[in-house]
Amino acid sequence: MPSSSSASPPTGWPDAPPFDLVPTDRASVAAADHEARNWTFDKPGPVRVGSRDHMVMFARMLLETHNPYKPRVLDWPKLDPEAHARLTSLPIWDIAVQTEGRASLRVLDYAATITDPLLHEAMVMDGNEEARHKKVLSNLVEAYGVVLEPEPEYKGFRDVEWGWMRTGYSECIDSFFAFGLFEAARRSGYFPPDLVDTFEPVIQEEARHILFFANWAAWARAQQPWWRKPYFLAKTAAVWAVLIWDRLVMARDMGSASKDTNFTATSGSIGVTMSAAEMIDICLAEDRRRMAGYDPRLLRPNTVPFFIRLARRFMGKAKPAAEPVRA
């Protein structure tokens, strides 16, 4: 059962990160973006899942690929009236802001229980980046005049591991589809290129988060003593059951769905018209592309892609789409 947490959502940090300087010149920004997408563990050889090296690898990946952009200095482009109307009419902003606020609280609640200094630092980084996502979204809607509902009191869970797992697996589901929807919107021109470029670091940050979580989950599972493994697996199954139920409710009635889940906009809501097979192909391709630059010894979040690929086998051929050239 959820309860009010003793922790409070982080304030101030997203505008003043304490551990690095924010690049402003074009070359430094490009270098920071490249480092956020490409990382290799400096210890050669195989890394056993569940080992100390495994934990060091995925913790350092998150820490060393941090992109130090500051939400308050993101350059939100001026939109023409049509693009402005499209953006502000999307029915997702309240859910998006509140989702990130809850995610940050739940990650930091769990981080407070971690005794290993390196893993604790990485977990705090994750929670602070979730808070920064909330700040980015808040700044975006403020820049374009979207009026949000008053934010609720953010609540954690008595079982903070449950809250962390629920957040992590939820992001694995939603980020997979968000990758494809973001790319589909970019290809369609539904959002101006400048706006897409401005928001791009946030989308890539989600890729880092789910990569970190997938490796944490495998590492934590391997760390369990034999007598506790069934409990941990049952908890994992229960989290998935809750998340699947949440999304069935959301699919049934978007208007009355709980706001206690991460959101994924439908393709129709971003002005993209394509078959389910086309959308799935884009999601799978974008998932591979966004993960491609990280050390191959890191486990990929593969549950959602596995079932999506399975479903894709029963669909017809998608219309071939022109693949954009990427730098």
CSV table of C-alpha atoms in Angstrom, one decimal:
chain,number,residue,atom,x,y,z
A,1,MET,CA,0.0,0.0,0.0
A,2,PRO,CA,1.3,3.5,-0.8
A,3,SER,CA,2.1,5.8,2.0
A,4,SER,CA,3.5,9.3,2.4
A,5,SER,CA,7.3,9.0,2.3
A,6,SER,CA,9.6,10.8,4.6
A,7,ALA,CA,11.6,11.9,1.6
A,8,SER,CA,10.6,14.9,-0.4
A,9,PRO,CA,10.9,15.5,-4.1
A,10,PRO,CA,14.2,17.1,-4.9
A,11,THR,CA,14.1,20.8,-5.4
A,12,GLY,CA,16.7,23.1,-6.9
A,13,TRP,CA,19.1,20.4,-8.1
A,14,PRO,CA,17.9,20.3,-11.7
A,15,ASP,CA,18.9,24.0,-12.2
A,16,ALA,CA,22.1,23.7,-10.3
A,17,PRO,CA,23.7,20.2,-10.5
A,18,PRO,CA,26.4,20.1,-7.8
A,19,PHE,CA,29.0,17.9,-9.5
A,20,ASP,CA,29.8,19.4,-12.9
A,21,LEU,CA,29.8,22.4,-15.2
A,22,VAL,CA,27.3,22.7,-18.0
A,23,PRO,CA,28.8,23.1,-21.4
A,24,THR,CA,27.5,26.0,-23.5
A,25,ASP,CA,29.6,26.1,-26.7
A,26,ARG,CA,28.6,24.0,-29.7
A,27,ALA,CA,31.7,21.7,-29.5
A,28,SER,CA,31.3,21.0,-25.8
A,29,VAL,CA,27.6,20.3,-26.2
A,30,ALA,CA,28.3,17.8,-29.0
A,31,ALA,CA,31.0,16.1,-27.0
A,32,ALA,CA,28.7,15.8,-23.9
A,33,ASP,CA,25.9,14.3,-26.2
A,34,HIS,CA,28.4,11.8,-27.7
A,35,GLU,CA,29.6,10.7,-24.2
A,36,ALA,CA,26.0,10.2,-23.1
A,37,ARG,CA,25.4,7.8,-25.9
A,38,ASN,CA,28.7,5.9,-26.1
A,39,TRP,CA,30.4,4.1,-23.2
A,40,THR,CA,32.7,1.1,-22.7
A,41,PHE,CA,33.8,-0.4,-19.4
A,42,ASP,CA,37.6,-0.1,-19.1
A,43,LYS,CA,38.0,-3.6,-17.6
A,44,PRO,CA,38.5,-6.2,-20.4
A,45,GLY,CA,37.1,-9.7,-20.5
A,46,PRO,CA,33.8,-11.3,-19.6
A,47,VAL,CA,31.8,-9.9,-16.8
A,48,ARG,CA,29.7,-12.3,-14.8
A,49,VAL,CA,26.1,-11.2,-14.1
A,50,GLY,CA,25.7,-10.7,-10.3
A,51,SER,CA,29.4,-10.1,-9.7
A,52,ARG,CA,31.0,-7.0,-8.2
A,53,ASP,CA,32.4,-6.1,-11.6
A,54,HIS,CA,28.9,-6.3,-13.0
A,55,MET,CA,27.6,-3.8,-10.4
A,56,VAL,CA,30.6,-1.5,-11.0
A,57,MET,CA,30.0,-1.6,-14.7
A,58,PHE,CA,26.4,-0.6,-14.7
A,59,ALA,CA,26.8,2.0,-12.0
A,60,ARG,CA,29.7,3.6,-13.7
A,61,MET,CA,27.9,3.6,-17.0
A,62,LEU,CA,25.1,5.7,-15.5
A,63,LEU,CA,27.5,8.1,-13.8
A,64,GLU,CA,29.9,8.5,-16.6
A,65,THR,CA,27.3,9.0,-19.3
A,66,HIS,CA,25.5,11.8,-17.5
A,67,ASN,CA,24.7,14.7,-19.8
A,68,PRO,CA,25.0,17.9,-17.7
A,69,TYR,CA,22.4,20.0,-19.6
A,70,LYS,CA,20.4,22.4,-17.4
A,71,PRO,CA,16.6,22.6,-18.0
A,72,ARG,CA,16.5,26.4,-17.4
A,73,VAL,CA,18.9,27.1,-20.2
A,74,LEU,CA,17.3,24.8,-22.8
A,75,ASP,CA,16.5,26.9,-25.8
A,76,TRP,CA,12.8,26.3,-26.5
A,77,PRO,CA,12.2,27.4,-30.1
A,78,LYS,CA,9.4,29.8,-31.0
A,79,LEU,CA,6.6,27.9,-32.6
A,80,ASP,CA,4.3,29.0,-35.4
A,81,PRO,CA,0.5,29.1,-34.4
A,82,GLU,CA,-0.2,25.7,-36.0
A,83,ALA,CA,2.7,23.9,-34.2
A,84,HIS,CA,1.9,25.7,-31.0
A,85,ALA,CA,-1.7,24.5,-31.1
A,86,ARG,CA,-0.6,20.9,-31.8
A,87,LEU,CA,1.8,20.9,-28.9
A,88,THR,CA,-0.6,22.5,-26.3
A,89,SER,CA,-3.5,20.3,-27.3
A,90,LEU,CA,-1.8,17.0,-26.4
A,91,PRO,CA,-3.6,15.6,-23.4
A,92,ILE,CA,-0.4,14.3,-21.7
A,93,TRP,CA,1.3,17.1,-19.9
A,94,ASP,CA,-0.3,16.7,-16.4
A,95,ILE,CA,0.4,12.9,-16.5
A,96,ALA,CA,3.9,13.5,-17.8
A,97,VAL,CA,4.9,16.0,-15.1
A,98,GLN,CA,3.4,14.0,-12.3
A,99,THR,CA,4.9,10.7,-13.5
A,100,GLU,CA,8.4,12.1,-13.3
A,101,GLY,CA,7.7,13.6,-9.9
A,102,ARG,CA,6.6,10.2,-8.5
A,103,ALA,CA,9.5,8.4,-10.3
A,104,SER,CA,12.1,10.7,-8.7
A,105,LEU,CA,10.7,10.2,-5.2
A,106,ARG,CA,10.5,6.4,-5.5
A,107,VAL,CA,14.1,6.1,-6.9
A,108,LEU,CA,15.5,8.3,-4.2
A,109,ASP,CA,13.5,6.4,-1.5
A,110,TYR,CA,15.2,3.2,-2.6
A,111,ALA,CA,18.6,5.0,-3.0
A,112,ALA,CA,18.5,5.8,0.7
A,113,THR,CA,18.7,2.1,1.6
A,114,ILE,CA,21.8,1.4,-0.5
A,115,THR,CA,25.0,1.1,1.5
A,116,ASP,CA,27.5,0.5,-1.3
A,117,PRO,CA,28.9,4.0,-2.1
A,118,LEU,CA,29.2,3.6,-5.8
A,119,LEU,CA,25.7,2.0,-6.3
A,120,HIS,CA,24.2,4.7,-4.0
A,121,GLU,CA,25.8,7.5,-6.0
A,122,ALA,CA,24.4,6.0,-9.3
A,123,MET,CA,21.0,5.5,-7.8
A,124,VAL,CA,20.9,9.1,-6.5
A,125,MET,CA,22.0,10.2,-10.0
A,126,ASP,CA,19.1,8.3,-11.5
A,127,GLY,CA,16.6,9.9,-9.1
A,128,ASN,CA,18.0,13.4,-9.7
A,129,GLU,CA,17.8,12.9,-13.4
A,130,GLU,CA,14.1,11.9,-13.0
A,131,ALA,CA,13.6,15.2,-11.1
A,132,ARG,CA,15.3,17.0,-14.0
A,133,HIS,CA,12.9,15.4,-16.4
A,134,LYS,CA,10.1,16.9,-14.4
A,135,LYS,CA,11.8,20.3,-14.5
A,136,VAL,CA,12.3,20.0,-18.3
A,137,LEU,CA,8.6,19.2,-18.8
A,138,SER,CA,7.5,22.0,-16.4
A,139,ASN,CA,9.7,24.5,-18.3
A,140,LEU,CA,8.4,23.3,-21.6
A,141,VAL,CA,4.7,23.7,-20.7
A,142,GLU,CA,5.5,27.1,-19.1
A,143,ALA,CA,7.3,28.3,-22.2
A,144,TYR,CA,4.3,27.4,-24.4
A,145,GLY,CA,1.5,28.5,-22.1
A,146,VAL,CA,0.1,25.1,-21.1
A,147,VAL,CA,-1.9,25.3,-17.8
A,148,LEU,CA,-1.3,22.3,-15.6
A,149,GLU,CA,-3.5,20.9,-12.8
A,150,PRO,CA,-2.2,21.5,-9.3
A,151,GLU,CA,0.3,18.8,-8.5
A,152,PRO,CA,-0.7,16.2,-6.0
A,153,GLU,CA,1.3,15.2,-2.9
A,154,TYR,CA,3.8,12.7,-4.2
A,155,LYS,CA,3.7,9.4,-2.3
A,156,GLY,CA,6.1,6.6,-2.0
A,157,PHE,CA,5.7,3.0,-0.8
A,158,ARG,CA,6.4,1.4,2.5
A,159,ASP,CA,8.3,-1.3,0.5
A,160,VAL,CA,10.7,1.1,-1.2
A,161,GLU,CA,12.2,-1.8,-3.3
A,162,TRP,CA,8.7,-2.3,-4.7
A,163,GLY,CA,8.5,1.4,-5.6
A,164,TRP,CA,11.8,1.3,-7.4
A,165,MET,CA,11.0,-1.9,-9.3
A,166,ARG,CA,7.6,-0.6,-10.3
A,167,THR,CA,9.2,2.6,-11.6
A,168,GLY,CA,12.0,0.7,-13.4
A,169,TYR,CA,9.8,-1.9,-15.1
A,170,SER,CA,7.3,0.8,-16.0
A,171,GLU,CA,10.0,2.9,-17.7
A,172,CYS,CA,11.1,-0.2,-19.6
A,173,ILE,CA,7.6,-0.5,-21.1
A,174,ASP,CA,7.0,3.1,-21.8
A,175,SER,CA,10.5,4.1,-23.0
A,176,PHE,CA,10.4,1.4,-25.7
A,177,PHE,CA,7.2,2.8,-27.2
A,178,ALA,CA,8.3,6.4,-26.6
A,179,PHE,CA,11.5,5.8,-28.6
A,180,GLY,CA,9.4,4.8,-31.6
A,181,LEU,CA,6.7,7.5,-31.2
A,182,PHE,CA,9.4,10.2,-30.9
A,183,GLU,CA,11.0,9.1,-34.1
A,184,ALA,CA,7.7,8.8,-35.9
A,185,ALA,CA,6.8,12.3,-34.9
A,186,ARG,CA,10.2,13.5,-36.0
A,187,ARG,CA,9.8,11.8,-39.4
A,188,SER,CA,6.3,13.2,-39.9
A,189,GLY,CA,7.3,16.8,-39.1
A,190,TYR,CA,4.5,16.9,-36.5
A,191,PHE,CA,6.9,18.8,-34.2
A,192,PRO,CA,9.4,21.4,-35.6
A,193,PRO,CA,13.0,20.0,-35.9
A,194,ASP,CA,14.3,22.5,-33.4
A,195,LEU,CA,11.9,21.4,-30.7
A,196,VAL,CA,12.7,17.7,-31.4
A,197,ASP,CA,16.5,18.5,-31.1
A,198,THR,CA,15.9,20.3,-27.8
A,199,PHE,CA,14.0,17.4,-26.3
A,200,GLU,CA,16.3,14.7,-27.6
A,201,PRO,CA,18.6,14.5,-24.6
A,202,VAL,CA,15.7,13.6,-22.3
A,203,ILE,CA,14.7,10.7,-24.6
A,204,GLN,CA,18.2,9.3,-24.6
A,205,GLU,CA,18.4,9.7,-20.9
A,206,GLU,CA,15.5,7.3,-20.6
A,207,ALA,CA,17.5,4.8,-22.6
A,208,ARG,CA,20.3,5.0,-20.0
A,209,HIS,CA,17.9,4.7,-17.1
A,210,ILE,CA,16.3,1.4,-18.4
A,211,LEU,CA,19.7,0.0,-19.3
A,212,PHE,CA,20.8,0.7,-15.7
A,213,PHE,CA,17.6,-0.8,-14.3
A,214,ALA,CA,17.8,-3.9,-16.4
A,215,ASN,CA,21.3,-4.6,-15.2
A,216,TRP,CA,20.4,-3.8,-11.6
A,217,ALA,CA,17.4,-6.2,-11.7
A,218,ALA,CA,19.7,-9.1,-13.0
A,219,TRP,CA,22.4,-8.2,-10.5
A,220,ALA,CA,19.9,-8.0,-7.6
A,221,ARG,CA,18.3,-11.3,-8.6
A,222,ALA,CA,21.7,-13.0,-8.6
A,223,GLN,CA,22.5,-11.5,-5.2
A,224,GLN,CA,19.6,-13.2,-3.5
A,225,PRO,CA,20.3,-16.2,-1.3
A,226,TRP,CA,18.7,-19.4,-2.5
A,227,TRP,CA,15.9,-19.2,0.1
A,228,ARG,CA,14.9,-15.7,-1.0
A,229,LYS,CA,15.0,-16.1,-4.8
A,230,PRO,CA,11.4,-17.3,-5.1
A,231,TYR,CA,10.2,-14.3,-3.1
A,232,PHE,CA,12.2,-11.9,-5.4
A,233,LEU,CA,10.9,-13.6,-8.5
A,234,ALA,CA,7.3,-13.5,-7.2
A,235,LYS,CA,7.7,-9.8,-6.4
A,236,THR,CA,9.0,-9.2,-10.0
A,237,ALA,CA,6.0,-11.1,-11.4
A,238,ALA,CA,3.6,-9.1,-9.2
A,239,VAL,CA,5.1,-5.8,-10.5
A,240,TRP,CA,4.6,-6.9,-14.1
A,241,ALA,CA,1.0,-7.9,-13.3
A,242,VAL,CA,0.2,-4.5,-11.8
A,243,LEU,CA,1.8,-2.7,-14.7
A,244,ILE,CA,0.0,-4.7,-17.4
A,245,TRP,CA,-3.3,-4.2,-15.6
A,246,ASP,CA,-2.6,-0.4,-15.4
A,247,ARG,CA,-2.1,-0.3,-19.1
A,248,LEU,CA,-5.2,-2.4,-19.9
A,249,VAL,CA,-7.1,0.1,-17.9
A,250,MET,CA,-5.5,3.0,-19.7
A,251,ALA,CA,-6.2,1.4,-23.1
A,252,ARG,CA,-9.8,0.9,-22.1
A,253,ASP,CA,-10.4,4.4,-21.0
A,254,MET,CA,-7.6,7.0,-21.4
A,255,GLY,CA,-9.8,9.6,-19.7
A,256,SER,CA,-10.3,7.7,-16.5
A,257,ALA,CA,-7.0,5.8,-16.3
A,258,SER,CA,-5.0,6.2,-13.2
A,259,LYS,CA,-2.2,8.8,-13.3
A,260,ASP,CA,0.0,6.6,-11.2
A,261,THR,CA,1.7,5.1,-14.3
A,262,ASN,CA,4.1,6.3,-16.8
A,263,PHE,CA,2.5,7.4,-20.0
A,264,THR,CA,3.0,6.5,-23.6
A,265,ALA,CA,1.1,8.7,-26.1
A,266,THR,CA,-0.7,6.9,-28.9
A,267,SER,CA,0.5,7.5,-32.4
A,268,GLY,CA,-2.7,9.2,-33.2
A,269,SER,CA,-2.1,11.8,-30.5
A,270,ILE,CA,1.1,13.0,-32.2
A,271,GLY,CA,-0.4,13.1,-35.7
A,272,VAL,CA,1.3,10.0,-37.1
A,273,THR,CA,-0.8,7.7,-39.3
A,274,MET,CA,0.7,4.3,-39.8
A,275,SER,CA,0.0,0.6,-39.3
A,276,ALA,CA,0.8,-1.2,-36.1
A,277,ALA,CA,3.4,-3.2,-38.0
A,278,GLU,CA,5.1,0.0,-39.1
A,279,MET,CA,5.0,1.5,-35.6
A,280,ILE,CA,6.5,-1.7,-34.1
A,281,ASP,CA,9.3,-1.8,-36.6
A,282,ILE,CA,10.2,1.8,-35.8
A,283,CYS,CA,10.1,1.0,-32.0
A,284,LEU,CA,12.4,-2.0,-32.4
A,285,ALA,CA,14.8,-0.1,-34.6
A,286,GLU,CA,15.0,2.9,-32.3
A,287,ASP,CA,15.4,0.6,-29.3
A,288,ARG,CA,18.5,-1.0,-30.9
A,289,ARG,CA,19.9,2.3,-32.1
A,290,ARG,CA,19.6,4.0,-28.7
A,291,MET,CA,21.3,1.0,-26.9
A,292,ALA,CA,24.0,0.4,-29.6
A,293,GLY,CA,26.7,2.7,-28.2
A,294,TYR,CA,26.9,1.1,-24.7
A,295,ASP,CA,29.2,-1.7,-23.7
A,296,PRO,CA,27.8,-5.0,-25.2
A,297,ARG,CA,28.5,-6.7,-21.9
A,298,LEU,CA,25.7,-4.7,-20.3
A,299,LEU,CA,22.4,-6.6,-20.4
A,300,ARG,CA,19.7,-4.9,-22.5
A,301,PRO,CA,16.2,-4.5,-21.3
A,302,ASN,CA,14.8,-7.2,-23.5
A,303,THR,CA,11.4,-8.3,-22.0
A,304,VAL,CA,9.3,-5.8,-23.9
A,305,PRO,CA,11.2,-6.1,-27.2
A,306,PHE,CA,11.0,-9.9,-27.0
A,307,PHE,CA,7.2,-10.0,-26.7
A,308,ILE,CA,6.8,-7.2,-29.3
A,309,ARG,CA,9.0,-9.2,-31.7
A,310,LEU,CA,6.9,-12.3,-31.0
A,311,ALA,CA,3.7,-10.3,-31.8
A,312,ARG,CA,5.3,-8.8,-34.9
A,313,ARG,CA,5.7,-12.3,-36.4
A,314,PHE,CA,1.9,-12.6,-36.7
A,315,MET,CA,1.6,-9.3,-38.6
A,316,GLY,CA,1.9,-8.6,-42.3
A,317,LYS,CA,4.7,-6.8,-44.0
A,318,ALA,CA,5.0,-3.2,-43.2
A,319,LYS,CA,5.3,-0.6,-45.9
A,320,PRO,CA,9.0,0.2,-46.3
A,321,ALA,CA,9.8,3.6,-45.0
A,322,ALA,CA,12.7,5.8,-45.9
A,323,GLU,CA,15.3,5.6,-43.2
A,324,PRO,CA,16.7,9.1,-42.4
A,325,VAL,CA,20.4,9.6,-42.6
A,326,ARG,CA,21.9,10.1,-39.1
A,327,ALA,CA,25.2,11.7,-38.3
